[in-house]
Every structure is written in structure tokens, then in C-alpha cells.
CSV table of C-alpha atoms in Angstrom, one decimal:
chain,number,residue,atom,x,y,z
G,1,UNK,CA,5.3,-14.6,-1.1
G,2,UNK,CA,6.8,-11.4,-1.4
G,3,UNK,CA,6.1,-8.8,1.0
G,4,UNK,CA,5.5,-5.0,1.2
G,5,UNK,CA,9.1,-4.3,2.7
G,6,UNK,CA,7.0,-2.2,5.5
G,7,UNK,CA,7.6,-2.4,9.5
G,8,UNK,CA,4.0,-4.2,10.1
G,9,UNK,CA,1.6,-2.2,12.3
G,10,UNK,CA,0.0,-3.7,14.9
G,11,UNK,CA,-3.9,-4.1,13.7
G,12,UNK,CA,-6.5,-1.9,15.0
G,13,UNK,CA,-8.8,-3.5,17.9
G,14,UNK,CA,-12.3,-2.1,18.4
G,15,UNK,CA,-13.0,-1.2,21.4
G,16,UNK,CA,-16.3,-2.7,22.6
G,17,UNK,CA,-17.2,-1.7,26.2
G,18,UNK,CA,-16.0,2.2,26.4
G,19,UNK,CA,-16.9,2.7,29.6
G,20,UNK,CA,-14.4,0.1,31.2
G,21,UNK,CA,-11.8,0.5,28.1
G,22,UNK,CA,-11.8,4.7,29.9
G,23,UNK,CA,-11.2,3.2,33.6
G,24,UNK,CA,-8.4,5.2,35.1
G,25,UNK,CA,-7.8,6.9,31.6
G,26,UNK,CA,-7.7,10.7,31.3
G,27,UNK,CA,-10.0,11.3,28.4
G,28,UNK,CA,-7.5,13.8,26.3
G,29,UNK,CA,-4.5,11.3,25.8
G,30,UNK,CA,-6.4,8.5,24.9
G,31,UNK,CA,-8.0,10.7,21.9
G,32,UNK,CA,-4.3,11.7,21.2
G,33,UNK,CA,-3.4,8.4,21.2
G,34,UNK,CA,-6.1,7.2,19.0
G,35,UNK,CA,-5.6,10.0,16.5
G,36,UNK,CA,-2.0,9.6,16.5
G,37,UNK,CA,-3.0,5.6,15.4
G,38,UNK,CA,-5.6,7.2,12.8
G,39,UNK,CA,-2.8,9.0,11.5
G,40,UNK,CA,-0.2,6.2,11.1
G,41,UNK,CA,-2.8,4.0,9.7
G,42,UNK,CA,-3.6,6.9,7.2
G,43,UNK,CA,0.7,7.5,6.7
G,44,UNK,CA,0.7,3.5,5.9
G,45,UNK,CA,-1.7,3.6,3.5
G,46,UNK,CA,-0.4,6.6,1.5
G,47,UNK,CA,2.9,4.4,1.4
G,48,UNK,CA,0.9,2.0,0.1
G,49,UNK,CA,-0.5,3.0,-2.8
G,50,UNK,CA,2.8,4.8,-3.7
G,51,UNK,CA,4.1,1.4,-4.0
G,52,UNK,CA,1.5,0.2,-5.4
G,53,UNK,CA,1.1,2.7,-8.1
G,54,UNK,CA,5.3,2.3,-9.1
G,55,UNK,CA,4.4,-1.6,-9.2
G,56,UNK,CA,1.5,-1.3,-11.3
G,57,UNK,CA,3.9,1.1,-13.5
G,58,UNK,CA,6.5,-1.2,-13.6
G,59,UNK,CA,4.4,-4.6,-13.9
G,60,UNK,CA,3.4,-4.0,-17.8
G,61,UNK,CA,7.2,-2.8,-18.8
G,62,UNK,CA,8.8,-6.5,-17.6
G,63,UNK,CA,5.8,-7.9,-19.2
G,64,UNK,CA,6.6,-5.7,-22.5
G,65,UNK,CA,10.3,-7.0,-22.1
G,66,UNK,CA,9.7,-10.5,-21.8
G,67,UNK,CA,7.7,-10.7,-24.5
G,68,UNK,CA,10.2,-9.4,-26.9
G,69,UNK,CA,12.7,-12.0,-25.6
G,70,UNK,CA,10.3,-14.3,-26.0
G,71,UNK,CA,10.1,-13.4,-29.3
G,72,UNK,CA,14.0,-13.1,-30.2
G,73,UNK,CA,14.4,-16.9,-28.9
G,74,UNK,CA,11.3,-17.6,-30.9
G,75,UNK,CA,13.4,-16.6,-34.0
G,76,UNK,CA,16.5,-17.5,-33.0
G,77,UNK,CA,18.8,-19.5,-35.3
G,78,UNK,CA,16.2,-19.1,-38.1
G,79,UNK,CA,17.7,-17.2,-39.9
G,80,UNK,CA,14.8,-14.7,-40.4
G,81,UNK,CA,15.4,-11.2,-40.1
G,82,UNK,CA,13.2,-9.4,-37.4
G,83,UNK,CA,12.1,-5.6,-38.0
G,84,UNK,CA,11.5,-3.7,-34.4
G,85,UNK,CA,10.5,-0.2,-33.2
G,86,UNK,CA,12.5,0.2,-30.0
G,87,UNK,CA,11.9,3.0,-27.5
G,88,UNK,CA,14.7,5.6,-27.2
G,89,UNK,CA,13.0,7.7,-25.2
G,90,UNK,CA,9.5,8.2,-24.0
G,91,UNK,CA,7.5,8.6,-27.5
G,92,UNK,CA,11.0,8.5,-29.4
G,93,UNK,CA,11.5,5.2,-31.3
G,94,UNK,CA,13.8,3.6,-33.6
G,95,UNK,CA,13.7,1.0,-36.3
G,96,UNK,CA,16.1,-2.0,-36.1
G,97,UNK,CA,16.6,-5.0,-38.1
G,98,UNK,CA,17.9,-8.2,-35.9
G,99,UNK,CA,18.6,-11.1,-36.9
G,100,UNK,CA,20.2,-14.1,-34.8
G,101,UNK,CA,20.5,-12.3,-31.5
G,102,UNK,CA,22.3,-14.2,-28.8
G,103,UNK,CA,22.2,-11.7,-26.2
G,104,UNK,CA,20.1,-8.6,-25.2
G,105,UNK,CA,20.7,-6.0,-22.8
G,106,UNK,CA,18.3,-5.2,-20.2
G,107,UNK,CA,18.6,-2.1,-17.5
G,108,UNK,CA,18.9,-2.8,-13.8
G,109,UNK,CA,18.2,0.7,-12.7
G,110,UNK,CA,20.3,3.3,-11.2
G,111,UNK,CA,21.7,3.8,-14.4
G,112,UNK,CA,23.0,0.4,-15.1
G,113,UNK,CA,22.6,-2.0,-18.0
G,114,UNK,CA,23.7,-5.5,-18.1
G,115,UNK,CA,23.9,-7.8,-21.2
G,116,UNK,CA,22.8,-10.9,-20.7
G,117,UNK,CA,22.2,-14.3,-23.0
G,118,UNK,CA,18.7,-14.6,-24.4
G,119,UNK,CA,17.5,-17.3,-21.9
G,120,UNK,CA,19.1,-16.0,-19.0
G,121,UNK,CA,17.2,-12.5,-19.6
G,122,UNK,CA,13.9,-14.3,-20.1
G,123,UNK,CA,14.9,-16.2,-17.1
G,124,UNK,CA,15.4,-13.1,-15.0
G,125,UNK,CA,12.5,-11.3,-16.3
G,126,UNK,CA,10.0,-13.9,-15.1
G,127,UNK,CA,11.5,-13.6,-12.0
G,128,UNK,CA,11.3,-10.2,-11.9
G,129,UNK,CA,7.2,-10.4,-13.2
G,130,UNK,CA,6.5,-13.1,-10.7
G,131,UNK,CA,8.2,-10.9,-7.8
G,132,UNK,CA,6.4,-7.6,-9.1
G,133,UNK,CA,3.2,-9.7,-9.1
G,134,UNK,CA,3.3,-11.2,-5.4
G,135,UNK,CA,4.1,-7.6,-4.2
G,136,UNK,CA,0.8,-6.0,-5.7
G,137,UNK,CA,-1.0,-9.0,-3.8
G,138,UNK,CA,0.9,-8.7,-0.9
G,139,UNK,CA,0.1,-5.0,-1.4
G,140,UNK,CA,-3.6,-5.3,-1.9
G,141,UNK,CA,-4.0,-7.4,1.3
G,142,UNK,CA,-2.2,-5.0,3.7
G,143,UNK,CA,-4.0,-2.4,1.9
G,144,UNK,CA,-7.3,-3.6,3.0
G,145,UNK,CA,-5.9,-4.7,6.5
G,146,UNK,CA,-5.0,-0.7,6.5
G,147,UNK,CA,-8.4,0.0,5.8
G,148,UNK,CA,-9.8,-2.0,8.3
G,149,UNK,CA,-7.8,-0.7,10.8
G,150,UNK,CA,-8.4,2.7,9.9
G,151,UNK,CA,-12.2,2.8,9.6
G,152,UNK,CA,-12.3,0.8,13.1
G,153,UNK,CA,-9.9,3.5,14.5
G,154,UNK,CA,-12.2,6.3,13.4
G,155,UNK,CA,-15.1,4.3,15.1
G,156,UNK,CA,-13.2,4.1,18.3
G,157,UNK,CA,-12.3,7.9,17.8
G,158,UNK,CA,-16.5,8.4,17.4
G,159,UNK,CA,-17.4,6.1,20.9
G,160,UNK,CA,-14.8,7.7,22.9
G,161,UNK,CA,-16.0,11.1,22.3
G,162,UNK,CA,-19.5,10.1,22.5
G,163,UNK,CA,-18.8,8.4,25.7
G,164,UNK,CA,-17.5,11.5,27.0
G,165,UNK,CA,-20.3,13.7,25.9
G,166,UNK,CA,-22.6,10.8,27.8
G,167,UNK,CA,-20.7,11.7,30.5
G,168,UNK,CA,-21.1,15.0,30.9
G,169,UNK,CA,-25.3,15.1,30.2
G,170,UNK,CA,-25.3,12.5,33.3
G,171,UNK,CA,-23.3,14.8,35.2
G,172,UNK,CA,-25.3,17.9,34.4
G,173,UNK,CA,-28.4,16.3,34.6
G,174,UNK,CA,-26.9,15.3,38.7
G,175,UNK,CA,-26.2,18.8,38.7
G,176,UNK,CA,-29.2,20.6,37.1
G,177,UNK,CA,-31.4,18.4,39.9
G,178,UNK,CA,-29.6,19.5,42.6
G,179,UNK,CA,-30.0,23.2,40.8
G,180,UNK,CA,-33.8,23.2,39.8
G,181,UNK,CA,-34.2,22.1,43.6
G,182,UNK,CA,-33.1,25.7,44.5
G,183,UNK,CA,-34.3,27.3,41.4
G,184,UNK,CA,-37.8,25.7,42.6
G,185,UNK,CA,-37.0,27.9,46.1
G,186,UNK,CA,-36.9,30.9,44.2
């Protein structure tokens, strides 16, 4: 199966007892640290559906392009004479008469096109749909590991900081009794 071509993050773990999880921890970098996770969760994400997105752009052009080859070898050594609209440019088309194509030429990118025999080019486009396909799956699973990981982060964030504000109401409330002792006195 094909994968996202990303350096994998290691998966978010809740934390579930705070108080030992903050043992010998100064409060302020372990919220730095989590948000600096939250972040890099958020960063994978957007990565994520940028591939995504260029996948899911690309997915129904292959599928447009192996249809056609389908189509040529379909009428292949027929005889029949096929009429086409082809795409020049985006929303620019041409008419075209075929008729017994052997070949068809297909672009790679970066400016490249390669001619290839009709069975080879269907042979390369399927391999090209069936790799586009297994990436948006591949895609969508790390997507929602992403998730995961970032709405457990978040929660973590959340406990941490309420920890802390537990902390300090204990504290003040140790404080405020040895205080309201004096302020009794008064």
C-alpha cells in the first residue's frame, strides 16, 4: 500500500494521572512542549490535505485518460473512424478524427510527454489510478490518526493547565488559613 511519503510522527498519548505525569516537571516547558506537539500535529495535517486535495485533483484526470485508451483499443483495427473533443487548454478544445491509433502520448509532468503504444499507456495509467487511489486511503487513515492525536494533545494541553490552576487554589487556600488566623486577631 502506498504511503503518504511523510516522516511519521510519533502518536499522541493521553496523559491520564497529571499529577504524577508533572513530578519533577517545571510547569512552563511541558506546556511549550505540548503546544509545540499541537502545533506539529496541526503542520501534519495541513500537509495532509494539501496532498490530499492534488490527489483528489489528479485522481479523476487518469481516470478521464484511461478511459479514452480504453476506448481507442476498443476501436482499434476496426476500421471505424472516431470523432473526439480534446482539451488544448483549460476550457479550449479541439475536434479530431482518429482512426486506427497505435499509440497515444501521455504527459509525465515537468513538462514532458512520452508516446507510448495503446496497451502500454492503459497499462501505465492503471498503475498510476491504483497508486493515486492507495495514497488517498493511506492519506485518509493518517488523517484521522492526525486528528486523534491532535484533539488528545489539546486535552492534555486542557489537564495540565487545570492541574496547575488546582494547584494554586490548594496553595492559597494553605495560605488564606494561615492568613484568616491573623485576620481573625485583628
Amino acid at each position: 500500500m502506498a504511503g503518504t511519503g511523510l516522516t511519521p510522527l510519533k502518536a499522541a498519548e493521553f496523559i491520564e494521572d497529571v499529577e504524577q505525569y508533572m513530578r519533577g516537571k517545571v510547569l512552563e516547558d511541558e506546556i511549550v512542549q505540548l503546544q509545540e506537539r499541537l502545533r506539529s500535529f496541526r503542520q501534519r495535517e495541513q500537509q495532509l490535505l494539501l496532498r490530499r486535495a492534488r490527489l483528489q485533483q489528479r485522481e479523476p484526470e487518469i481516470r478521464t485518460a484511461l478511459e479514452a485508451v480504453r476506448g481507442l483499443l476498443a476501436k482499434k483495427g476496426s476500421g471505424e473512424q472516431l470523432q473526439v473533443d480534446f482539451e488544448l487548454t483549460e476550457a479550449i478544445y479541439a475536434k479530431a478524427a482518429l482512426q486506427d491509433v497505435d499509440s497515444v502520448d501521455l504527459w509525465l509532468g515537468a513538462n514532458v510527454m512520452v508516446e507510448y503504444p495503446l496497451e502500454e499507456a492503459e497499462q501505465l495509467l492503471q498503475q498510476q489510478l491504483d497508486v493515486c487511489t492507495e495514497s488517498l486511503e493511506a492519506i485518509t487513515k493518517d488523517m484521522e490518526a492526525t486528528k486523534d492525536s491532535v484533539t488528545i494533545t489539546e486535552v492534555s494541553i486542557a489537564r495540565v493547565f487545570n492541574w496547575d490552576v488546582e494547584q494554586r487554589r490548594k496553595a492559597k487556600l494553605t495560605g488564606a488559613a494561615a492568613g484568616s488566623k491573623a485576620a481573625v486577631a485583628y
